[in-house]
CSV table of C-alpha atoms in Angstrom, one decimal:
chain,number,residue,atom,x,y,z
I,172,MET,CA,-24.0,-15.7,-6.4
I,173,ILE,CA,-22.2,-12.3,-6.4
I,174,GLU,CA,-24.7,-9.5,-7.1
I,175,LYS,CA,-23.3,-6.8,-9.4
I,176,ASP,CA,-25.8,-4.2,-8.2
I,177,TYR,CA,-24.7,-4.7,-4.6
I,178,ALA,CA,-21.0,-4.4,-5.4
I,179,GLU,CA,-21.7,-1.2,-7.4
I,180,ASP,CA,-23.9,0.3,-4.6
I,181,VAL,CA,-21.2,-0.4,-1.9
I,182,LEU,CA,-18.4,1.1,-4.1
I,183,THR,CA,-20.6,4.2,-4.8
I,184,LYS,CA,-21.1,4.7,-1.1
I,185,LEU,CA,-17.4,4.3,-0.4
I,186,LEU,CA,-16.4,6.7,-3.1
I,187,ALA,CA,-18.9,9.3,-1.9
I,188,THR,CA,-17.1,9.4,1.5
I,189,TRP,CA,-13.8,11.3,1.3
I,190,SER,CA,-11.0,9.5,3.0
I,191,GLY,CA,-7.8,11.3,2.0
I,192,PRO,CA,-5.1,12.2,4.5
I,193,ASP,CA,-7.1,15.3,5.6
I,194,ALA,CA,-10.3,13.4,6.3
I,195,ASP,CA,-11.9,12.4,9.6
I,196,MET,CA,-11.6,8.6,9.1
I,197,ARG,CA,-14.6,8.1,11.4
I,198,ALA,CA,-16.9,8.8,8.5
I,199,ILE,CA,-15.5,6.1,6.2
I,200,LEU,CA,-15.3,3.7,9.2
I,201,ASP,CA,-19.0,4.4,9.7
I,202,VAL,CA,-19.8,3.5,6.1
I,203,ALA,CA,-17.8,0.3,6.3
I,204,SER,CA,-19.3,-0.6,9.7
I,205,ALA,CA,-22.8,-0.1,8.4
I,206,GLU,CA,-22.2,-2.4,5.4
I,207,ILE,CA,-20.7,-5.0,7.7
I,208,ALA,CA,-23.7,-4.8,10.0
I,209,ALA,CA,-26.1,-5.1,7.1
I,210,ILE,CA,-24.5,-8.4,6.1
I,211,GLY,CA,-25.3,-9.6,9.6
I,212,LEU,CA,-21.9,-9.3,11.2
I,213,GLU,CA,-20.8,-7.4,14.3
I,214,PRO,CA,-18.3,-4.7,13.4
I,215,ALA,CA,-15.6,-4.1,16.0
I,216,VAL,CA,-14.1,-0.6,15.6
I,217,ASN,CA,-10.7,0.0,17.1
I,218,GLU,CA,-10.9,3.7,18.0
I,219,GLU,CA,-7.2,4.0,18.7
I,220,LEU,CA,-6.0,2.5,15.4
I,221,LYS,CA,-9.1,3.7,13.3
I,222,ALA,CA,-9.7,0.2,12.0
I,223,VAL,CA,-12.7,-2.1,11.9
I,224,SER,CA,-12.9,-5.9,11.9
I,225,ALA,CA,-15.5,-8.6,11.9
I,226,HIS,CA,-15.7,-12.4,12.1
I,227,HIS,CA,-18.1,-15.1,11.0
I,228,GLY,CA,-17.5,-18.5,12.6
I,229,HIS,CA,-14.1,-19.6,13.6
I,230,GLY,CA,-11.0,-19.5,11.4
I,231,GLY,CA,-11.2,-19.2,7.7
I,232,VAL,CA,-9.7,-16.6,5.3
I,233,LEU,CA,-9.0,-13.1,6.6
I,234,PHE,CA,-9.8,-10.5,3.9
I,235,ASN,CA,-7.9,-7.2,4.4
I,236,GLY,CA,-8.2,-3.8,2.8
I,237,HIS,CA,-7.7,-0.2,3.5
I,238,LEU,CA,-10.3,2.6,3.3
I,239,ASP,CA,-8.0,5.6,3.1
I,240,THR,CA,-6.7,7.2,-0.1
I,241,VAL,CA,-4.0,9.6,-1.2
I,242,PRO,CA,-5.0,13.2,-2.0
I,243,ALA,CA,-7.1,13.7,-5.2
I,244,GLY,CA,-4.3,15.8,-6.8
I,245,GLN,CA,-4.5,17.8,-10.1
I,246,GLY,CA,-4.9,16.9,-13.7
I,247,TRP,CA,-8.3,15.2,-13.6
I,248,THR,CA,-10.5,15.2,-16.7
I,249,ARG,CA,-13.2,13.1,-15.0
I,250,LYS,CA,-15.5,13.8,-12.1
I,251,LEU,CA,-15.9,11.5,-9.1
I,252,GLY,CA,-18.3,8.7,-9.9
I,253,ASP,CA,-18.2,9.3,-13.7
I,254,ARG,CA,-19.0,6.2,-15.7
I,255,GLU,CA,-17.8,4.9,-19.0
I,256,GLY,CA,-19.2,1.5,-19.8
I,257,THR,CA,-18.3,-0.6,-16.8
I,258,LEU,CA,-15.5,1.7,-15.7
I,259,ILE,CA,-16.0,3.9,-12.6
I,260,TYR,CA,-13.8,7.0,-12.0
I,261,GLY,CA,-12.6,8.6,-8.8
I,262,ARG,CA,-9.9,8.7,-6.2
I,263,GLY,CA,-9.7,5.4,-4.5
I,264,THR,CA,-11.6,3.4,-7.2
I,265,ALA,CA,-8.6,1.1,-7.8
I,266,ASP,CA,-6.6,1.8,-4.7
I,267,MET,CA,-8.6,0.3,-3.1
I,268,LYS,CA,-12.3,0.9,-2.6
I,269,GLY,CA,-13.0,-1.4,-5.5
I,270,GLY,CA,-11.2,-4.1,-3.5
I,271,VAL,CA,-13.1,-3.3,-0.4
I,272,ALA,CA,-16.4,-3.5,-2.3
I,273,ALA,CA,-15.4,-6.9,-3.7
I,274,ILE,CA,-14.5,-8.1,-0.2
I,275,LEU,CA,-17.9,-7.0,1.2
I,276,ALA,CA,-19.7,-8.6,-1.7
I,277,ALA,CA,-17.9,-11.9,-1.1
I,278,ALA,CA,-18.6,-11.6,2.6
I,279,ARG,CA,-22.3,-11.3,1.9
I,280,GLU,CA,-22.1,-14.5,-0.1
I,281,LEU,CA,-20.0,-16.4,2.4
I,282,LYS,CA,-22.3,-15.3,5.3
I,283,ALA,CA,-25.3,-16.7,3.5
I,284,LYS,CA,-23.5,-20.0,3.0
I,285,GLU,CA,-22.2,-20.1,6.6
I,286,VAL,CA,-18.6,-20.2,5.5
I,287,PRO,CA,-16.2,-18.9,8.2
I,288,PHE,CA,-14.1,-15.8,7.4
I,289,SER,CA,-12.8,-12.5,8.9
I,290,LEU,CA,-12.6,-8.9,7.7
I,291,LEU,CA,-10.1,-6.2,8.6
I,292,PHE,CA,-10.2,-2.7,7.1
I,293,THR,CA,-7.7,-0.1,8.1
I,294,THR,CA,-7.4,3.7,7.4
I,295,ASP,CA,-3.7,4.4,7.5
I,296,GLU,CA,-2.2,2.2,4.8
I,297,GLU,CA,-1.3,5.2,2.7
I,298,THR,CA,0.6,6.9,5.5
I,299,THR,CA,2.0,4.8,8.3
I,300,MET,CA,0.5,1.2,8.2
I,301,ASN,CA,0.5,1.5,11.9
I,302,ALA,CA,-2.7,-0.4,12.3
I,303,ALA,CA,-1.3,-3.4,10.4
I,304,ALA,CA,1.9,-3.3,12.4
I,305,LYS,CA,-0.1,-3.2,15.7
I,306,LEU,CA,-2.7,-5.8,14.7
I,307,GLN,CA,-0.3,-8.4,13.3
I,308,GLY,CA,-0.1,-10.0,16.7
I,309,THR,CA,-3.8,-10.7,17.1
I,310,GLY,CA,-5.1,-14.2,17.0
I,311,PHE,CA,-7.3,-13.8,14.0
I,312,VAL,CA,-4.3,-12.6,11.9
I,313,ARG,CA,-1.8,-15.3,13.2
I,314,LYS,CA,-4.3,-18.1,12.9
I,315,ALA,CA,-6.1,-17.3,9.7
I,316,ALA,CA,-6.3,-20.1,7.1
I,317,ALA,CA,-5.0,-17.5,4.7
I,318,ILE,CA,-4.8,-13.7,4.4
I,319,VAL,CA,-5.9,-12.0,1.2
I,320,VAL,CA,-5.0,-8.4,0.8
I,321,GLY,CA,-7.3,-6.9,-1.8
I,322,GLU,CA,-5.0,-4.3,-3.3
I,323,PRO,CA,-5.2,-3.7,-7.1
I,324,THR,CA,-3.3,-6.4,-8.9
I,325,ASP,CA,-5.4,-6.7,-12.1
I,326,LEU,CA,-6.6,-10.0,-10.5
I,327,ALA,CA,-3.1,-11.5,-10.6
I,328,ILE,CA,-1.6,-13.3,-7.6
I,329,VAL,CA,1.1,-11.4,-5.8
I,330,GLY,CA,3.4,-13.3,-3.5
I,331,SER,CA,6.4,-11.0,-3.2
I,332,GLU,CA,6.8,-7.3,-2.6
I,333,LYS,CA,9.8,-5.0,-2.0
I,334,GLY,CA,10.6,-3.4,1.3
I,335,ILE,CA,10.4,0.4,1.8
I,336,LEU,CA,12.8,2.7,3.6
I,337,TRP,CA,12.3,6.4,3.6
I,338,PHE,CA,15.4,8.4,4.5
I,339,GLU,CA,16.1,12.0,5.2
I,340,VAL,CA,19.6,12.8,4.0
I,341,THR,CA,21.2,16.1,5.2
I,342,THR,CA,24.3,17.9,4.0
I,343,ARG,CA,25.8,20.8,5.9
I,344,GLY,CA,27.9,23.7,4.8
I,345,ARG,CA,28.9,27.2,5.9
I,346,SER,CA,26.9,30.4,5.2
I,347,ALA,CA,28.3,33.5,3.6
I,348,HIS,CA,27.1,36.5,1.7
I,349,GLY,CA,25.7,35.7,-1.7
I,350,SER,CA,28.1,38.2,-3.3
I,351,MET,CA,31.1,36.2,-1.9
I,352,PRO,CA,30.2,32.5,-2.3
I,353,HIS,CA,33.9,31.6,-2.2
I,354,LEU,CA,33.8,32.4,1.5
I,355,GLY,CA,31.1,29.9,2.2
I,356,ASP,CA,30.5,26.2,1.7
I,357,ASN,CA,27.3,25.5,-0.2
I,358,ALA,CA,25.3,22.6,1.2
I,359,ILE,CA,23.1,22.5,-1.9
I,360,LEU,CA,26.1,22.0,-4.2
I,361,LYS,CA,27.2,19.1,-1.9
I,362,MET,CA,23.7,17.6,-2.2
I,363,MET,CA,23.9,17.9,-6.0
I,364,LYS,CA,27.0,15.7,-6.0
I,365,LEU,CA,25.3,13.2,-3.8
I,366,LEU,CA,22.1,13.0,-5.8
I,367,ALA,CA,24.1,12.5,-9.0
I,368,ALA,CA,25.4,9.3,-7.4
I,369,PHE,CA,21.8,8.1,-6.7
I,370,GLU,CA,20.5,9.0,-10.2
I,371,PRO,CA,21.4,5.6,-11.8
I,372,TYR,CA,19.1,3.9,-9.2
I,373,THR,CA,16.1,5.8,-10.5
I,374,ARG,CA,16.3,3.9,-13.8
I,375,PRO,CA,17.2,0.3,-13.0
I,376,LYS,CA,17.4,-2.4,-15.6
I,377,ASP,CA,15.1,-4.6,-13.4
I,378,HIS,CA,13.0,-2.6,-11.0
I,379,LEU,CA,11.8,-5.7,-9.2
I,380,ALA,CA,15.2,-7.3,-8.6
I,381,GLU,CA,17.3,-4.2,-7.8
I,382,VAL,CA,17.3,-1.4,-5.3
I,383,THR,CA,15.6,1.7,-6.5
I,384,VAL,CA,15.7,5.3,-5.3
I,385,ASN,CA,13.2,8.1,-5.7
I,386,VAL,CA,14.2,11.6,-4.7
I,387,GLY,CA,10.8,12.7,-3.3
I,388,ALA,CA,11.5,16.1,-1.7
I,389,ILE,CA,14.2,18.6,-1.3
I,390,ASP,CA,14.7,21.6,1.1
I,391,GLY,CA,17.8,23.7,1.1
I,392,GLY,CA,19.0,27.2,1.8
I,393,SER,CA,17.3,30.2,3.5
I,394,LYS,CA,17.5,33.1,1.1
I,395,THR,CA,18.7,33.9,-2.4
I,396,ASN,CA,21.6,36.0,-1.3
I,397,VAL,CA,22.9,33.6,1.4
I,398,VAL,CA,25.2,30.6,0.7
I,399,ALA,CA,23.1,27.6,1.8
I,400,ASP,CA,24.5,26.0,5.0
I,401,LEU,CA,21.9,23.2,5.1
I,402,CYS,CA,20.2,21.0,2.5
I,403,ALA,CA,17.9,18.0,3.1
I,404,VAL,CA,16.3,15.5,0.8
I,405,ASP,CA,13.8,12.7,1.3
I,406,LEU,CA,14.7,9.5,-0.4
I,407,ASP,CA,12.3,6.6,-1.1
I,408,VAL,CA,14.4,3.4,-1.3
I,409,ARG,CA,12.8,0.1,-2.3
I,410,TYR,CA,14.7,-3.1,-1.8
I,411,PRO,CA,13.9,-6.7,-2.9
I,412,PRO,CA,13.1,-9.4,-0.4
I,413,HIS,CA,16.5,-11.1,-0.7
I,414,LEU,CA,18.0,-8.0,1.0
I,415,THR,CA,17.4,-6.7,4.5
I,416,ARG,CA,16.7,-3.2,5.8
I,417,GLU,CA,20.3,-3.1,7.1
I,418,ASP,CA,21.5,-3.8,3.5
I,419,ALA,CA,19.4,-0.9,2.3
I,420,LYS,CA,20.6,1.5,5.0
I,421,ARG,CA,24.3,0.5,4.3
I,422,PHE,CA,23.7,1.2,0.6
I,423,VAL,CA,22.6,4.8,1.3
I,424,GLU,CA,25.5,5.4,3.8
I,425,ALA,CA,28.1,3.8,1.5
I,426,THR,CA,27.0,5.9,-1.4
I,427,THR,CA,27.6,9.1,0.6
I,428,ARG,CA,31.0,7.8,1.5
I,429,VAL,CA,32.0,6.9,-2.0
I,430,VAL,CA,31.0,10.4,-3.3
I,431,GLY,CA,33.0,11.9,-0.4
I,432,VAL,CA,30.1,14.0,0.8
I,433,PRO,CA,29.6,13.9,4.6
I,434,ALA,CA,25.9,13.6,5.3
I,435,ASP,CA,23.5,12.7,8.1
I,436,VAL,CA,21.2,9.8,7.3
I,437,GLU,CA,18.0,9.3,9.2
I,438,ILE,CA,15.3,6.7,8.7
I,439,LEU,CA,11.8,8.3,8.6
I,440,HIS,CA,9.6,5.3,7.7
I,441,GLU,CA,9.9,1.7,6.9
I,442,VAL,CA,7.9,-1.3,5.7
I,443,PRO,CA,9.5,-4.7,5.6
I,444,ALA,CA,9.8,-6.7,2.4
I,445,ALA,CA,7.6,-9.8,2.0
I,446,ARG,CA,7.9,-13.1,0.1
I,447,VAL,CA,5.7,-16.2,0.5
I,448,ASN,CA,6.2,-19.8,-0.6
I,449,GLU,CA,4.7,-20.0,-4.0
I,450,ASN,CA,4.4,-23.8,-3.6
I,451,SER,CA,2.3,-23.6,-0.4
I,452,ASN,CA,-1.2,-24.9,-0.3
I,453,HIS,CA,-2.8,-21.4,0.1
I,454,ILE,CA,-1.1,-20.3,-3.2
I,455,ARG,CA,-1.9,-23.5,-5.0
I,456,LYS,CA,-5.6,-23.1,-4.2
I,457,MET,CA,-5.6,-19.5,-5.5
I,458,LYS,CA,-3.8,-20.6,-8.7
I,459,GLU,CA,-6.8,-22.9,-9.4
I,460,LEU,CA,-9.0,-19.8,-9.3
I,461,ALA,CA,-6.9,-17.0,-10.6
I,462,GLY,CA,-4.3,-18.6,-12.9
I,463,PRO,CA,-0.8,-20.1,-12.5
I,464,ASP,CA,1.4,-17.0,-12.4
I,465,VAL,CA,2.6,-15.6,-9.1
I,466,ARG,CA,4.0,-12.1,-9.4
I,467,ALA,CA,6.4,-9.8,-7.5
I,468,VAL,CA,5.7,-6.1,-7.2
I,469,SER,CA,7.8,-3.1,-6.4
I,470,TYR,CA,5.2,-1.5,-4.1
I,471,GLY,CA,4.4,-2.4,-0.5
I,472,THR,CA,1.1,-3.5,1.1
I,473,GLU,CA,-0.1,-4.5,4.5
I,474,MET,CA,0.9,-8.1,3.6
I,475,ALA,CA,4.4,-7.1,4.7
I,476,TYR,CA,3.3,-7.0,8.3
I,477,TYR,CA,0.9,-10.0,8.2
I,478,ALA,CA,3.5,-12.2,6.5
I,479,GLN,CA,5.8,-11.8,9.5
I,480,VAL,CA,3.5,-13.8,11.7
I,481,ASN,CA,1.4,-15.8,9.2
I,482,PRO,CA,3.1,-17.1,6.0
I,483,ARG,CA,-0.2,-17.9,4.4
I,484,CYS,CA,-0.6,-14.5,2.7
I,485,LEU,CA,-1.1,-13.2,-0.8
I,486,VAL,CA,-2.3,-10.0,-2.6
I,487,LEU,CA,-5.0,-10.1,-5.2
I,488,GLY,CA,-7.6,-7.5,-6.1
I,489,PRO,CA,-9.5,-5.6,-8.8
I,490,GLY,CA,-7.9,-2.7,-10.6
I,491,LYS,CA,-4.7,-2.1,-12.5
I,492,PRO,CA,-1.8,-1.2,-10.2
I,493,GLU,CA,-0.8,1.7,-12.5
I,494,MET,CA,-4.1,3.3,-11.8
I,495,ALA,CA,-3.1,4.0,-8.2
I,496,HIS,CA,-2.4,7.6,-7.2
I,497,VAL,CA,-2.9,9.0,-10.7
I,498,PRO,CA,-5.4,11.5,-12.2
I,499,ASP,CA,-8.5,9.8,-13.7
I,500,GLU,CA,-8.1,6.7,-11.5
I,501,ARG,CA,-10.7,4.1,-12.4
I,502,VAL,CA,-11.7,0.5,-11.8
I,503,ASP,CA,-13.7,-1.9,-13.9
I,504,LEU,CA,-16.9,-2.9,-12.1
I,505,ALA,CA,-16.8,-6.2,-13.9
I,506,GLN,CA,-13.4,-6.9,-12.3
I,507,VAL,CA,-14.7,-5.9,-8.9
I,508,VAL,CA,-17.4,-8.6,-9.3
I,509,LYS,CA,-14.9,-11.1,-10.6
I,510,ALA,CA,-12.7,-10.5,-7.6
I,511,ALA,CA,-15.6,-11.1,-5.2
I,512,GLU,CA,-16.3,-14.4,-7.0
I,513,ILE,CA,-12.7,-15.4,-6.6
I,514,TYR,CA,-12.7,-14.4,-2.9
I,515,ALA,CA,-15.8,-16.4,-2.1
I,516,LYS,CA,-14.7,-19.5,-3.9
I,517,TYR,CA,-11.3,-19.3,-2.2
I,518,ALA,CA,-12.7,-19.1,1.3
I,519,GLU,CA,-15.0,-22.0,0.5
I,520,ALA,CA,-12.1,-24.0,-0.9
I,521,LEU,CA,-9.8,-23.4,2.2
I,522,GLY,CA,-12.5,-23.8,4.8
I,523,PRO,CA,-11.9,-23.1,8.5
I,524,MET,CA,-8.5,-24.8,8.8
């Protein structure tokens, strides 16, 4: 039986240990490792990748989560750890320390029942996903009976997610004195034309089925009284699984050509799209526990890397996805406990494989 008090205690410890991008991830790894050891497992810390894994028995389900968070940001009206009924507030509650707490609560139950399973917690999901990319080739990832990523899905099954490509797009001009702009060639004005062409893709009719573009950052010019000779923007392009990264790159390059604005296009970061077979056994078993619907999402998770080597993947976790990265982020403790119950029953149902 999943103990609510245990899940709450673990979540409280995780929240109390800051793991934003400026943190020393050793601290949060120590917290997770201590909980793993308390369950009776041997935590294996990968110092290079700043990840921790553990195994009980041979085979079984691999439960994956990330311990890092985005910055706290501004606009909060609640303090870290504030409670309102069964809701707990704080950065990382939904994304995804609530999911990690649920995984550890399930692991405690599964260890007591001698059900085989594995755990893998990373600390760079919010930045590079380098650990997932590097660890996808390990035997316990490739051979797992199933891989459950505990990201917030409101306890819905997710079997498809969009790919991610971050671009830096640069326009170039010619500088001149600000009093004589006609003698220069303004790179910022060129970029404005280009961004106008991308604007329709910020408001798609169907954000799951279509390519979307977010203009995340812009940097142009050097001084108010100088015509800008350089302007760069960072674009976050999300593409559905039926397209490839090459399709997404061609889309950006073609848009610059259609507008007639010469631009340099460089890929900064990428995460592949993922889609699993909704009729496969590992999905059918989860449907029996979590309901018949299998959803697609516009965001990316570490499933994108694991699914490349093991098709038996899915995402399911406590917390509403829209709570991720926002002020007053929160998770329902009742949902954390429910997720743990689903995880434990799922691992029992699938067995070692």
